[in-house]
Amino acid sequence: MRTMKITGQVVALAAVAGLLGLLIWRLTHQTKPPKIGRPAPAFSLERVDTSGTLDLASLRGKPVVLNFWASWCVPCKGEAKLLESAWQQYRSRGVVFIGVDYHDVASDARTFLERHGVTYPTVQDGSGKIADRYGVSAVPETYFIDRKGRLVGDHIVGTVVNQKDAFRRGVEAALAP
């Protein structure tokens, strides 16, 4: 009985040590968000909303709102209507909205887009590789890119619903000459 108790304690201690090591590794290897004013990390990803790919470089000369989201993300569901409304409002001024579906299944993403009436271009980052390059730690997160391909405005962590002024300022910064 005493041997089983000691064995259990050793196993529990090893598990805690392993989890602590994993946490330390993740914290020391976590990608930091790119700096505002620097070029936006490039990508070319498969479209979710239609066939083909979307290459960020092809949008040079246009202001871009880049929103990382997922179908399983509850706050993302809450901001979908606001983002679609903003897309409808700003697209006549040349602003392109891009949704980046993060760590998700394409069929779930398509269902989300249909259910929430999202019509702006959406790409899939199933591996999270592009989100890592942007330093995304949790969805939703939103970035703004100016006509020269530089990050501008405030990087919004969390839903834009609670940060409408920062969102508006970010779009205006992307639109600035």
XYZ file of N, CA and C in Angstrom:
531
model
N 0.831 -1.195 0.000
C 0.000 0.000 0.000
C 0.875 1.259 0.000
N 1.901 1.259 0.846
C 2.800 2.406 0.936
C 3.542 2.608 -0.390
N 3.931 1.541 -1.065
C 4.631 1.613 -2.344
C 3.726 2.238 -3.406
N 2.453 1.869 -3.405
C 1.507 2.440 -4.379
C 1.336 3.935 -4.145
N 1.289 4.348 -2.875
C 1.125 5.756 -2.551
C 2.334 6.565 -3.039
N 3.529 6.056 -2.781
C 4.749 6.736 -3.213
C 4.816 6.779 -4.744
N 4.457 5.682 -5.398
C 4.449 5.630 -6.866
C 3.480 6.660 -7.430
N 2.306 6.758 -6.834
C 1.307 7.738 -7.272
C 1.811 9.160 -7.119
N 2.492 9.435 -6.006
C 3.037 10.770 -5.771
C 4.133 11.101 -6.783
N 4.986 10.131 -7.096
C 6.050 10.336 -8.073
C 5.452 10.614 -9.457
N 4.433 9.846 -9.835
C 3.776 10.048 -11.130
C 3.124 11.432 -11.183
N 2.451 11.839 -10.110
C 1.813 13.153 -10.071
C 2.855 14.265 -10.157
N 3.960 14.111 -9.442
C 5.032 15.097 -9.476
C 5.636 15.196 -10.882
N 5.837 14.054 -11.534
C 6.378 14.041 -12.896
C 5.415 14.735 -13.862
N 4.120 14.512 -13.688
C 3.126 15.147 -14.557
C 3.138 16.659 -14.371
N 3.200 17.112 -13.120
C 3.245 18.552 -12.845
C 4.520 19.162 -13.433
N 5.647 18.486 -13.270
C 6.909 18.978 -13.819
C 6.841 19.055 -15.347
N 6.233 18.071 -15.968
C 6.081 18.071 -17.423
C 5.215 19.223 -17.897
N 4.099 19.465 -17.213
C 3.218 20.569 -17.578
C 3.905 21.919 -17.369
N 4.668 22.039 -16.284
C 5.404 23.270 -16.035
C 6.450 23.501 -17.136
N 7.136 22.449 -17.532
C 8.108 22.556 -18.621
C 7.446 22.972 -19.919
N 6.283 22.402 -20.220
C 5.541 22.755 -21.431
C 5.107 24.219 -21.395
N 4.634 24.684 -20.245
C 4.228 26.084 -20.098
C 5.421 27.014 -20.313
N 6.547 26.701 -19.706
C 7.742 27.529 -19.863
C 8.192 27.549 -21.323
N 8.177 26.399 -21.983
C 8.564 26.335 -23.385
C 7.640 27.211 -24.224
N 6.333 27.111 -23.990
C 5.355 27.874 -24.778
C 5.549 29.378 -24.574
N 5.785 29.788 -23.336
C 5.970 31.209 -23.054
C 7.250 31.760 -23.682
N 8.288 30.955 -23.726
C 9.555 31.420 -24.289
C 9.603 31.316 -25.807
N 8.706 30.543 -26.392
C 8.702 30.364 -27.845
C 7.475 30.983 -28.518
N 6.681 31.714 -27.762
C 5.483 32.323 -28.315
C 5.868 33.499 -29.215
N 5.275 33.556 -30.388
C 5.543 34.629 -31.332
C 4.862 35.899 -30.839
N 5.579 36.996 -30.899
C 5.011 38.279 -30.503
C 4.340 38.907 -31.709
N 3.292 39.700 -31.465
C 2.641 40.372 -32.591
C 3.629 41.259 -33.338
N 3.483 41.349 -34.660
C 4.360 42.249 -35.421
C 4.102 43.691 -34.990
N 5.090 44.520 -35.120
C 4.977 45.911 -34.678
C 4.162 46.742 -35.668
N 3.356 47.626 -35.102
C 2.589 48.560 -35.911
C 3.589 49.434 -36.683
N 3.310 49.667 -37.957
C 4.203 50.436 -38.823
C 5.116 49.551 -39.652
N 5.213 48.284 -39.296
C 6.042 47.324 -40.028
C 5.168 46.630 -41.085
N 5.795 45.981 -42.078
C 5.010 45.240 -43.071
C 4.190 44.114 -42.421
N 2.983 43.946 -42.911
C 2.133 42.849 -42.443
C 2.731 41.528 -42.927
N 2.778 40.512 -42.074
C 3.291 39.213 -42.526
C 2.493 38.705 -43.739
N 3.210 38.288 -44.767
C 2.587 37.831 -46.015
C 1.959 36.457 -45.830
N 0.963 36.175 -46.650
C 0.384 34.831 -46.675
C -0.367 34.603 -47.973
N -0.542 33.350 -48.285
C -1.389 32.907 -49.381
C -2.124 31.689 -48.831
N -3.448 31.796 -48.696
C -4.229 30.734 -48.066
C -5.429 30.346 -48.920
N -5.878 29.121 -48.736
C -7.074 28.625 -49.420
C -8.305 29.377 -48.936
N -9.190 29.681 -49.873
C -10.446 30.353 -49.542
C -11.421 29.348 -48.925
N -12.228 29.833 -48.001
C -13.289 29.035 -47.388
C -14.614 29.341 -48.072
N -14.795 30.608 -48.441
C -16.060 31.077 -48.984
C -16.262 30.731 -50.448
N -15.185 30.362 -51.127
C -15.240 29.995 -52.546
C -13.991 29.177 -52.854
N -13.797 28.812 -54.100
C -12.595 28.046 -54.449
C -11.423 29.000 -54.684
N -10.234 28.448 -54.680
C -9.041 29.236 -54.963
C -8.309 29.672 -53.708
N -7.341 30.543 -53.918
C -6.537 31.058 -52.819
C -6.614 32.578 -52.807
N -6.213 33.147 -51.699
C -6.119 34.590 -51.568
C -4.711 34.892 -51.085
N -4.036 35.771 -51.808
C -2.673 36.170 -51.489
C -2.730 37.612 -50.981
N -2.258 37.839 -49.760
C -2.307 39.187 -49.192
C -1.591 40.194 -50.096
N -0.500 39.806 -50.720
C 0.254 40.714 -51.594
C -0.601 41.228 -52.757
N -1.596 40.455 -53.175
C -2.451 40.882 -54.289
C -3.345 42.061 -53.898
N -3.414 42.358 -52.612
C -4.268 43.450 -52.140
C -3.491 44.741 -51.895
N -2.197 44.734 -52.246
C -1.380 45.939 -52.078
C -2.074 47.072 -52.812
N -2.133 48.249 -52.184
C -2.837 49.393 -52.752
C -4.233 49.554 -52.187
N -4.678 48.550 -51.404
C -6.005 48.616 -50.788
C -5.868 48.504 -49.270
N -6.692 49.259 -48.541
C -6.701 49.096 -47.090
C -7.367 47.761 -46.742
N -6.848 47.093 -45.705
C -7.340 45.754 -45.349
C -7.650 45.679 -43.852
N -8.773 45.065 -43.535
C -9.115 44.692 -42.159
C -8.966 43.181 -42.108
N -8.093 42.701 -41.237
C -7.775 41.276 -41.129
C -8.264 40.768 -39.782
N -9.286 39.901 -39.811
C -9.898 39.407 -38.582
C -9.684 37.901 -38.447
N -8.990 37.492 -37.376
C -8.793 36.079 -37.062
C -9.961 35.618 -36.210
N -10.588 34.509 -36.589
C -11.780 34.013 -35.908
C -11.852 32.495 -36.045
N -12.843 31.878 -35.415
C -13.105 30.437 -35.546
C -14.582 30.171 -35.289
N -15.088 29.119 -35.895
C -16.515 28.787 -35.729
C -16.841 28.383 -34.301
N -15.868 27.861 -33.569
C -16.084 27.414 -32.193
C -15.923 28.540 -31.177
N -15.588 29.726 -31.636
C -15.313 30.886 -30.773
C -16.606 31.651 -30.490
N -17.037 31.658 -29.242
C -18.280 32.330 -28.873
C -18.230 33.840 -29.137
N -17.161 34.550 -28.719
C -17.125 35.993 -29.029
C -17.125 36.288 -30.533
N -16.584 35.367 -31.337
C -16.571 35.562 -32.791
C -17.991 35.588 -33.340
N -18.850 34.769 -32.764
C -20.256 34.760 -33.187
C -20.896 36.107 -32.895
N -20.534 36.692 -31.755
C -21.097 37.974 -31.353
C -20.644 39.137 -32.207
N -19.447 39.063 -32.796
C -18.954 40.186 -33.586
C -19.196 40.023 -35.089
N -19.657 38.859 -35.524
C -19.823 38.586 -36.959
C -20.749 39.608 -37.631
N -21.847 39.925 -36.999
C -22.815 40.868 -37.592
C -22.202 42.267 -37.714
N -21.477 42.698 -36.694
C -20.844 44.015 -36.732
C -19.794 44.081 -37.829
N -18.980 43.032 -37.970
C -17.958 43.014 -39.025
C -18.591 43.022 -40.418
N -19.645 42.252 -40.602
C -20.331 42.241 -41.895
C -20.909 43.617 -42.201
N -21.504 44.254 -41.208
C -22.062 45.592 -41.388
C -20.954 46.593 -41.747
N -19.814 46.500 -41.068
C -18.683 47.394 -41.362
C -18.154 47.143 -42.770
N -18.092 45.878 -43.182
C -17.669 45.527 -44.542
C -18.586 46.198 -45.558
N -19.892 46.115 -45.331
C -20.853 46.730 -46.250
C -20.691 48.254 -46.271
N -20.365 48.834 -45.126
C -20.196 50.286 -45.022
C -18.918 50.761 -45.699
N -17.807 50.066 -45.502
C -16.502 50.543 -45.963
C -16.060 50.020 -47.334
N -16.697 49.028 -47.860
C -16.220 48.456 -49.124
C -16.298 49.454 -50.280
N -17.262 50.368 -50.243
C -17.356 51.378 -51.306
C -16.179 52.344 -51.257
N -15.467 52.387 -50.138
C -14.272 53.228 -50.001
C -13.005 52.424 -50.299
N -13.185 51.191 -50.761
C -12.053 50.373 -51.174
C -11.462 49.479 -50.100
N -12.045 49.470 -48.904
C -11.515 48.639 -47.817
C -11.897 47.184 -48.072
N -10.916 46.290 -47.935
C -11.144 44.857 -48.085
C -11.098 44.222 -46.702
N -12.126 43.484 -46.374
C -12.135 42.716 -45.129
C -11.733 41.288 -45.481
N -10.891 40.688 -44.650
C -10.513 39.285 -44.812
C -10.707 38.593 -43.465
N -11.482 37.530 -43.486
C -11.610 36.690 -42.308
C -10.594 35.565 -42.421
N -9.882 35.298 -41.337
C -8.919 34.196 -41.305
C -9.438 33.182 -40.295
N -9.950 32.079 -40.814
C -10.499 31.010 -39.977
C -9.337 30.241 -39.353
N -9.287 30.233 -38.035
C -8.138 29.760 -37.264
C -8.412 28.421 -36.584
N -7.525 27.447 -36.817
C -7.637 26.119 -36.178
C -9.069 25.585 -36.234
N -9.575 25.426 -37.432
C -10.972 25.059 -37.607
C -11.115 24.074 -38.764
N -12.288 23.545 -38.901
C -12.625 22.634 -39.993
C -13.379 23.447 -41.045
N -13.015 23.293 -42.303
C -13.603 24.102 -43.377
C -15.125 24.015 -43.411
N -15.683 22.825 -43.208
C -17.148 22.695 -43.257
C -17.806 23.479 -42.115
N -17.185 23.483 -40.930
C -17.724 24.267 -39.811
C -17.617 25.757 -40.110
N -16.518 26.153 -40.739
C -16.329 27.556 -41.102
C -17.394 28.001 -42.106
N -17.662 27.170 -43.117
C -18.689 27.522 -44.114
C -20.065 27.645 -43.458
N -20.367 26.745 -42.542
C -21.640 26.816 -41.815
C -21.732 28.121 -41.030
N -20.645 28.501 -40.376
C -20.587 29.756 -39.620
C -20.860 30.940 -40.545
N -20.170 30.976 -41.697
C -20.342 32.088 -42.641
C -21.788 32.202 -43.097
N -22.409 31.083 -43.414
C -23.807 31.082 -43.856
C -24.739 31.519 -42.736
N -24.548 30.955 -41.555
C -25.422 31.235 -40.408
C -25.374 32.714 -40.014
N -24.196 33.339 -40.149
C -24.040 34.720 -39.699
C -24.041 35.722 -40.847
N -24.295 35.250 -42.077
C -24.417 36.142 -43.224
C -23.127 36.861 -43.594
N -21.991 36.229 -43.361
C -20.698 36.843 -43.673
C -20.427 36.689 -45.168
N -20.168 37.825 -45.841
C -19.956 37.795 -47.287
C -18.557 38.238 -47.715
N -17.745 38.755 -46.792
C -16.396 39.188 -47.185
C -15.491 37.968 -47.356
N -14.391 38.109 -48.092
C -13.490 36.982 -48.354
C -12.984 36.351 -47.056
N -12.947 35.029 -47.054
C -12.498 34.288 -45.873
C -11.547 33.183 -46.308
N -10.448 33.073 -45.576
C -9.428 32.064 -45.851
C -9.270 31.153 -44.634
N -8.625 30.013 -44.864
C -8.460 29.065 -43.768
C -6.998 28.909 -43.365
N -6.764 29.087 -42.074
C -5.458 28.867 -41.467
C -5.613 27.719 -40.469
N -5.881 26.531 -41.001
C -6.143 25.377 -40.156
C -4.989 25.007 -39.252
N -3.770 25.187 -39.728
C -2.596 24.833 -38.926
C -2.256 25.909 -37.905
N -2.740 27.122 -38.121
C -2.407 28.230 -37.236
C -1.074 28.881 -37.561
N -0.456 28.471 -38.650
C 0.875 28.988 -39.018
C 0.860 30.502 -39.248
N -0.151 30.989 -39.950
C -0.227 32.421 -40.225
C -0.599 33.182 -38.952
N -1.512 32.646 -38.183
C -1.872 33.274 -36.908
C -0.638 33.401 -36.021
N 0.218 32.397 -36.033
C 1.459 32.463 -35.256
C 2.343 33.610 -35.735
N 2.404 33.822 -37.041
C 3.229 34.910 -37.587
C 2.694 36.276 -37.167
N 1.395 36.343 -36.899
C 0.780 37.582 -36.424
C 0.767 37.666 -34.899
N 1.207 36.612 -34.230
C 1.224 36.618 -32.772
C -0.139 36.440 -32.142
N -1.078 35.841 -32.880
C -2.429 35.634 -32.351
C -2.356 34.657 -31.185
N -2.915 35.083 -30.058
C -2.914 34.219 -28.878
C -4.286 33.623 -28.625
N -5.319 34.290 -29.081
C -6.688 33.793 -28.928
C -7.559 34.545 -29.932
N -8.609 33.914 -30.370
C -9.516 34.595 -31.291
C -10.705 35.150 -30.519
N -11.285 36.233 -30.988
C -10.942 36.999 -32.180
C -9.813 37.999 -31.929
N -9.089 38.296 -33.001
C -8.094 39.366 -33.028
C -8.184 40.031 -34.395
N -7.980 41.335 -34.418
C -8.132 42.099 -35.656
C -6.930 43.017 -35.875
N -6.461 43.042 -37.118
C -5.363 43.904 -37.553
C -5.848 44.788 -38.692
N -5.147 45.907 -38.877
C -5.456 46.844 -39.954
C -4.189 47.045 -40.782
N -4.341 47.002 -42.101
C -3.200 47.100 -43.016
C -3.470 48.238 -43.998
N -2.489 49.125 -44.141
C -2.679 50.262 -45.049
C -2.376 49.875 -46.497
N -2.516 50.833 -47.387
C -2.336 50.589 -48.824
C -0.922 50.144 -49.189
N 0.042 50.457 -48.323
C 1.439 50.082 -48.566
C 1.786 48.720 -47.955
N 0.801 48.076 -47.348
C 1.033 46.760 -46.763
C 1.595 46.793 -45.355
N 1.495 47.949 -44.693
C 1.994 48.086 -43.326
C 0.856 47.971 -42.315
N 1.169 47.423 -41.145
C 0.204 47.364 -40.053
C 0.023 48.759 -39.478
N -1.221 49.152 -39.284
C -1.542 50.483 -38.763
C -2.643 50.350 -37.713
N -2.923 51.454 -37.029
C -3.978 51.453 -36.029
C -3.605 50.586 -34.838
N -4.577 50.329 -34.004
C -4.373 49.474 -32.837
C -4.758 48.046 -33.176
N -3.899 47.113 -32.832
C -4.208 45.688 -32.951
C -5.274 45.393 -31.894
N -6.413 44.891 -32.314
C -7.514 44.638 -31.372
C -7.500 43.175 -30.935
N -7.312 42.974 -29.646
C -7.384 41.641 -29.047
C -8.763 41.535 -28.413
N -9.521 40.532 -28.815
C -10.890 40.390 -28.326
C -11.871 40.920 -29.362
N -13.116 40.897 -28.986
C -14.167 41.272 -29.923
C -14.188 42.768 -30.225
N -14.442 43.105 -31.466
C -14.536 44.509 -31.862
C -15.815 45.161 -31.326
N -16.777 44.338 -30.924
C -18.037 44.860 -30.382
C -17.760 45.739 -29.163
N -16.801 45.338 -28.351
C -16.466 46.094 -27.143
C -15.416 47.166 -27.387
N -14.937 47.288 -28.637
C -13.865 48.226 -28.958
C -14.179 48.953 -30.263
N -15.406 49.432 -30.376
C -15.865 50.045 -31.627
C -15.048 51.277 -32.018
N -14.652 52.098 -31.045
C -13.860 53.293 -31.371
C -12.493 52.897 -31.911
N -11.852 51.919 -31.280
C -10.539 51.446 -31.757
C -10.683 50.836 -33.148
N -11.782 50.147 -33.390
C -12.024 49.549 -34.705
C -12.159 50.639 -35.764
N -12.974 51.650 -35.477
C -13.171 52.755 -36.422
C -11.851 53.469 -36.699
N -11.068 53.734 -35.642
C -9.762 54.381 -35.818
C -8.828 53.510 -36.659
N -8.884 52.204 -36.457
C -8.043 51.293 -37.236
C -8.394 51.327 -38.712
N -9.681 51.323 -39.021
C -10.109 51.393 -40.427
C -9.683 52.718 -41.026
N -9.867 53.813 -40.287
C -9.474 55.129 -40.793
C -7.953 55.202 -41.007
N -7.177 54.583 -40.117
C -5.711 54.560 -40.294
C -5.342 53.784 -41.553
N -6.062 52.694 -41.819
C -5.800 51.911 -43.036
C -6.165 52.701 -44.283
N -7.181 53.541 -44.187
C -7.628 54.358 -45.322
C -6.746 55.572 -45.580
N -5.990 55.997 -44.578
C -5.176 57.214 -44.719
C -4.184 57.081 -45.869
N -3.937 58.214 -46.577
C -3.006 58.170 -47.720
C -1.577 57.860 -47.300
